[in-house]
Coordinates of C-alpha atoms in Angstrom, one line a residue:
A16 CA -15.4 -18.6 -1.3
K17 CA -16.3 -15.8 1.1
K18 CA -15.8 -12.2 -0.1
P19 CA -12.9 -10.7 1.8
K20 CA -13.7 -7.8 4.1
F21 CA -11.5 -4.8 3.8
K22 CA -10.6 -2.4 6.6
E23 CA -8.9 0.9 6.9
T24 CA -5.4 0.8 8.5
K25 CA -4.0 3.6 10.7
G26 CA -0.4 4.5 10.7
D27 CA 1.8 3.6 13.8
K28 CA 2.7 6.8 15.5
K29 CA 5.7 5.2 17.3
Q30 CA 8.9 6.7 16.0
I31 CA 11.6 4.1 15.0
S32 CA 15.2 4.9 14.2
V33 CA 16.2 3.2 11.0
D34 CA 19.9 3.4 11.7
T35 CA 19.4 1.9 15.2
T36 CA 17.3 -0.9 13.8
L37 CA 19.8 -1.7 11.1
V38 CA 22.7 -1.7 13.6
K39 CA 20.8 -4.1 15.8
I40 CA 20.3 -6.4 12.8
E41 CA 24.0 -6.3 12.0
E42 CA 25.1 -7.0 15.6
S43 CA 22.4 -9.7 16.2
R44 CA 23.5 -13.2 17.4
L45 CA 20.1 -14.7 16.7
V46 CA 21.4 -17.8 14.8
D47 CA 24.0 -18.6 17.5
N48 CA 21.4 -18.3 20.2
I49 CA 18.9 -20.6 18.3
L50 CA 21.6 -23.2 17.5
D51 CA 22.8 -23.3 21.1
R52 CA 19.3 -24.2 22.2
L53 CA 18.1 -26.7 19.6
P54 CA 18.6 -30.4 19.8
L55 CA 20.0 -32.5 16.9
I56 CA 17.3 -32.9 14.3
Q57 CA 17.3 -35.1 11.2
I58 CA 14.1 -35.5 9.1
A59 CA 13.9 -36.8 5.5
N60 CA 11.1 -37.2 3.0
L61 CA 8.3 -35.8 5.3
K62 CA 4.9 -35.6 3.7
I63 CA 1.8 -34.0 5.4
S64 CA -1.7 -33.6 4.0
A65 CA -4.5 -32.0 5.9
A66 CA -8.1 -31.1 5.0
S67 CA -7.8 -27.9 7.0
V68 CA -6.0 -26.1 9.8
K69 CA -7.5 -23.3 11.9
I70 CA -5.7 -20.7 13.9
I71 CA -8.4 -19.9 16.4
N72 CA -7.2 -16.6 17.9
K73 CA -6.5 -15.1 14.5
N74 CA -9.7 -16.5 12.8
I75 CA -7.6 -18.0 10.0
K76 CA -8.5 -21.2 8.1
I77 CA -6.2 -22.9 5.6
S78 CA -7.7 -25.8 3.6
D79 CA -6.3 -28.5 1.3
I80 CA -2.8 -28.4 2.7
D81 CA -0.1 -30.4 1.0
L82 CA 3.5 -30.3 2.5
K83 CA 6.6 -32.1 1.3
I84 CA 9.9 -31.6 3.1
N85 CA 12.8 -33.3 1.3
R86 CA 15.3 -32.6 4.2
F87 CA 15.3 -30.9 7.6
S88 CA 18.4 -31.1 9.6
V89 CA 19.9 -29.1 12.5
S90 CA 23.1 -29.6 14.4
K91 CA 25.1 -27.4 16.7
N92 CA 27.0 -25.8 13.8
K93 CA 24.9 -26.1 10.6
Y94 CA 21.3 -26.5 9.4
Q95 CA 19.5 -27.3 6.1
I96 CA 15.9 -27.2 5.0
K97 CA 14.8 -28.3 1.6
L98 CA 11.1 -27.7 1.0
D99 CA 9.8 -29.4 -2.2
K100 CA 6.2 -28.3 -1.9
L101 CA 3.7 -26.3 0.2
S102 CA 0.2 -25.6 -1.1
G103 CA -3.1 -24.7 0.4
Y104 CA -6.1 -22.4 0.2
W105 CA -6.6 -19.4 2.5
D106 CA -10.4 -19.3 3.0
E107 CA -10.8 -15.8 4.4
R108 CA -8.7 -14.1 1.7
D109 CA -9.7 -16.3 -1.2
I110 CA -6.0 -17.0 -1.9
Q111 CA -4.8 -20.3 -3.5
L112 CA -1.2 -21.0 -2.8
E113 CA -0.3 -23.4 -5.7
N114 CA 3.3 -24.0 -4.6
C115 CA 6.1 -22.7 -2.4
S116 CA 9.5 -24.3 -2.4
F117 CA 13.1 -23.4 -1.4
Q118 CA 16.4 -24.6 -0.1
L119 CA 17.9 -23.0 3.0
N120 CA 21.5 -23.8 4.1
G121 CA 23.5 -22.2 6.9
T122 CA 26.2 -22.3 9.5
R123 CA 27.1 -20.0 12.4
D124 CA 28.9 -17.8 9.8
Y125 CA 26.3 -17.5 7.0
V126 CA 22.8 -18.2 5.6
T127 CA 22.0 -18.9 2.0
L128 CA 18.5 -19.2 0.5
N129 CA 18.3 -20.7 -3.0
Q130 CA 15.4 -21.0 -5.4
F131 CA 12.7 -19.6 -3.1
K132 CA 9.7 -19.7 -5.3
V133 CA 6.0 -18.8 -4.5
Q134 CA 3.2 -19.3 -7.0
T135 CA -0.5 -18.4 -6.4
T136 CA -3.4 -18.3 -8.9
G137 CA -2.4 -14.8 -10.0
S138 CA 1.0 -14.0 -8.6
R139 CA 4.5 -15.4 -8.5
F140 CA 7.9 -14.5 -7.4
A141 CA 11.4 -16.1 -7.1
C142 CA 14.4 -15.0 -5.1
S143 CA 17.7 -16.0 -3.7
A144 CA 19.6 -14.6 -0.7
Y145 CA 22.9 -14.6 1.2
Y146 CA 23.6 -13.1 4.6
G147 CA 27.0 -13.2 6.4
L148 CA 26.6 -13.4 10.1
K149 CA 30.1 -12.6 11.2
D150 CA 32.5 -9.6 10.6
S151 CA 31.0 -7.2 8.0
S152 CA 27.6 -8.9 7.7
N153 CA 27.5 -8.8 3.9
A154 CA 24.1 -9.5 2.4
D155 CA 22.5 -10.0 -1.0
L156 CA 18.9 -10.4 -1.8
D157 CA 17.9 -10.9 -5.4
F158 CA 14.2 -11.0 -6.6
Y159 CA 14.9 -12.2 -10.1
E160 CA 11.2 -12.9 -10.9
L161 CA 8.3 -10.8 -9.7
Y162 CA 4.7 -10.6 -10.7
I163 CA 2.1 -9.4 -8.2
D164 CA -1.7 -9.4 -9.0
M165 CA -2.9 -6.4 -7.1
D166 CA -6.3 -7.9 -6.5
E167 CA -4.6 -10.6 -4.5
A168 CA -2.4 -8.1 -2.7
A169 CA -5.6 -6.1 -1.8
R170 CA -7.2 -9.3 -0.3
I171 CA -4.1 -10.3 1.6
S172 CA -3.5 -6.8 3.1
E173 CA -7.2 -6.0 3.5
I174 CA -6.6 -2.7 1.7
E175 CA -9.2 -2.4 -1.1
K176 CA -7.4 0.6 -2.7
L177 CA -4.6 -1.7 -3.9
S178 CA -6.9 -3.7 -6.2
N179 CA -7.1 -3.6 -10.0
G180 CA -3.7 -3.9 -11.5
Y181 CA -0.3 -5.6 -11.4
L182 CA 3.4 -5.1 -10.6
S183 CA 6.2 -6.9 -12.3
G184 CA 10.0 -6.7 -12.6
T185 CA 13.1 -7.4 -10.6
W186 CA 15.0 -5.9 -7.7
N187 CA 18.2 -6.4 -5.8
F188 CA 19.7 -5.4 -2.4
S189 CA 23.5 -5.8 -1.9
G190 CA 25.8 -4.7 0.9
E191 CA 25.7 -4.4 4.7
P192 CA 22.7 -3.4 6.8
T193 CA 24.1 0.2 7.2
D194 CA 25.8 0.5 3.8
F195 CA 24.1 -1.0 0.8
I196 CA 22.9 -0.5 -2.8
F197 CA 19.4 -1.1 -3.9
N198 CA 18.4 -1.7 -7.6
M199 CA 14.9 -2.0 -9.1
N200 CA 13.4 -2.4 -12.5
L201 CA 9.6 -2.4 -12.4
A202 CA 6.6 -2.0 -14.6
G203 CA 2.9 -2.2 -13.8
E204 CA -0.6 -0.9 -13.9
W205 CA -2.9 0.3 -11.1
Q206 CA -6.5 1.6 -11.5
G207 CA -5.9 2.9 -15.0
R208 CA -2.4 4.3 -14.3
N209 CA 0.3 2.7 -16.4
L210 CA 3.9 2.4 -15.1
D211 CA 5.8 1.7 -18.3
K212 CA 9.2 1.7 -16.6
L213 CA 10.7 2.4 -13.2
D214 CA 14.5 1.9 -13.3
A215 CA 16.3 3.0 -10.1
N216 CA 19.5 2.7 -8.2
F217 CA 19.8 4.0 -4.6
S218 CA 22.7 3.7 -2.1
Y219 CA 22.4 4.0 1.6
N220 CA 25.3 4.8 4.0
D221 CA 24.9 5.5 7.7
G222 CA 21.7 7.5 7.3
L223 CA 22.5 9.1 3.9
I224 CA 20.4 8.1 1.0
K225 CA 21.8 8.8 -2.5
V226 CA 19.8 8.6 -5.8
N227 CA 22.4 7.3 -8.3
R228 CA 19.8 6.7 -11.1
L229 CA 16.0 7.2 -11.4
N230 CA 14.1 6.8 -14.6
I231 CA 10.3 6.8 -14.5
Q232 CA 8.1 6.5 -17.5
S233 CA 4.3 6.4 -17.2
N234 CA 1.1 7.8 -18.8
A235 CA 1.3 10.6 -16.2
G236 CA 4.7 11.8 -17.3
K237 CA 8.4 11.1 -17.2
V238 CA 11.1 11.6 -14.5
E239 CA 14.8 11.2 -15.0
V240 CA 17.5 11.7 -12.4
K241 CA 21.2 10.9 -12.7
G242 CA 23.5 11.1 -9.7
Q243 CA 26.9 12.7 -9.8

């Protein structure tokens, strides 16, 4: 495999309002607009194998592709996708996707994502999600399994400084786009620095961020914050 080339990235100077972006997400009618335009689709037990696929304008080559879709259906009011397997090798980044699978169900009122699992040679994660599209737009995103090989993260992002370590744990987001709670419980290691524990709970409400709990333990020291 080719050795990935790393490049320095420059920050985007364009200012973006977080609140404005979150409100646009909450008020979006994206799913309604898509369903209004799509024809009726019914696909079952679709299998595709390919030696390689190239994206010319991005200089990307994916080899040894294996795709298995159990069900893909779209109507005017609901949709379902059940992916049993997706695997392949990303040549330029030396990344082997061993498997990706999930089940997506939705209507004009909600979207659910179940058992979304990704496994590479060195990393894996699994999550589930729910998003209400009407009224209060309640959402829940739960990463109940997470292990990131930082060498793989460095190759994918082309940021060499990320290499040499790992990150593992769980995290959860629950609430509305402009009023939510975020929990995380992480541990890891990066270039000789050990993160024994990062236990945190934050809340966000219309621009106000509150630290409800923060406990960090590492070989560099300890930090503990308890909200009132």
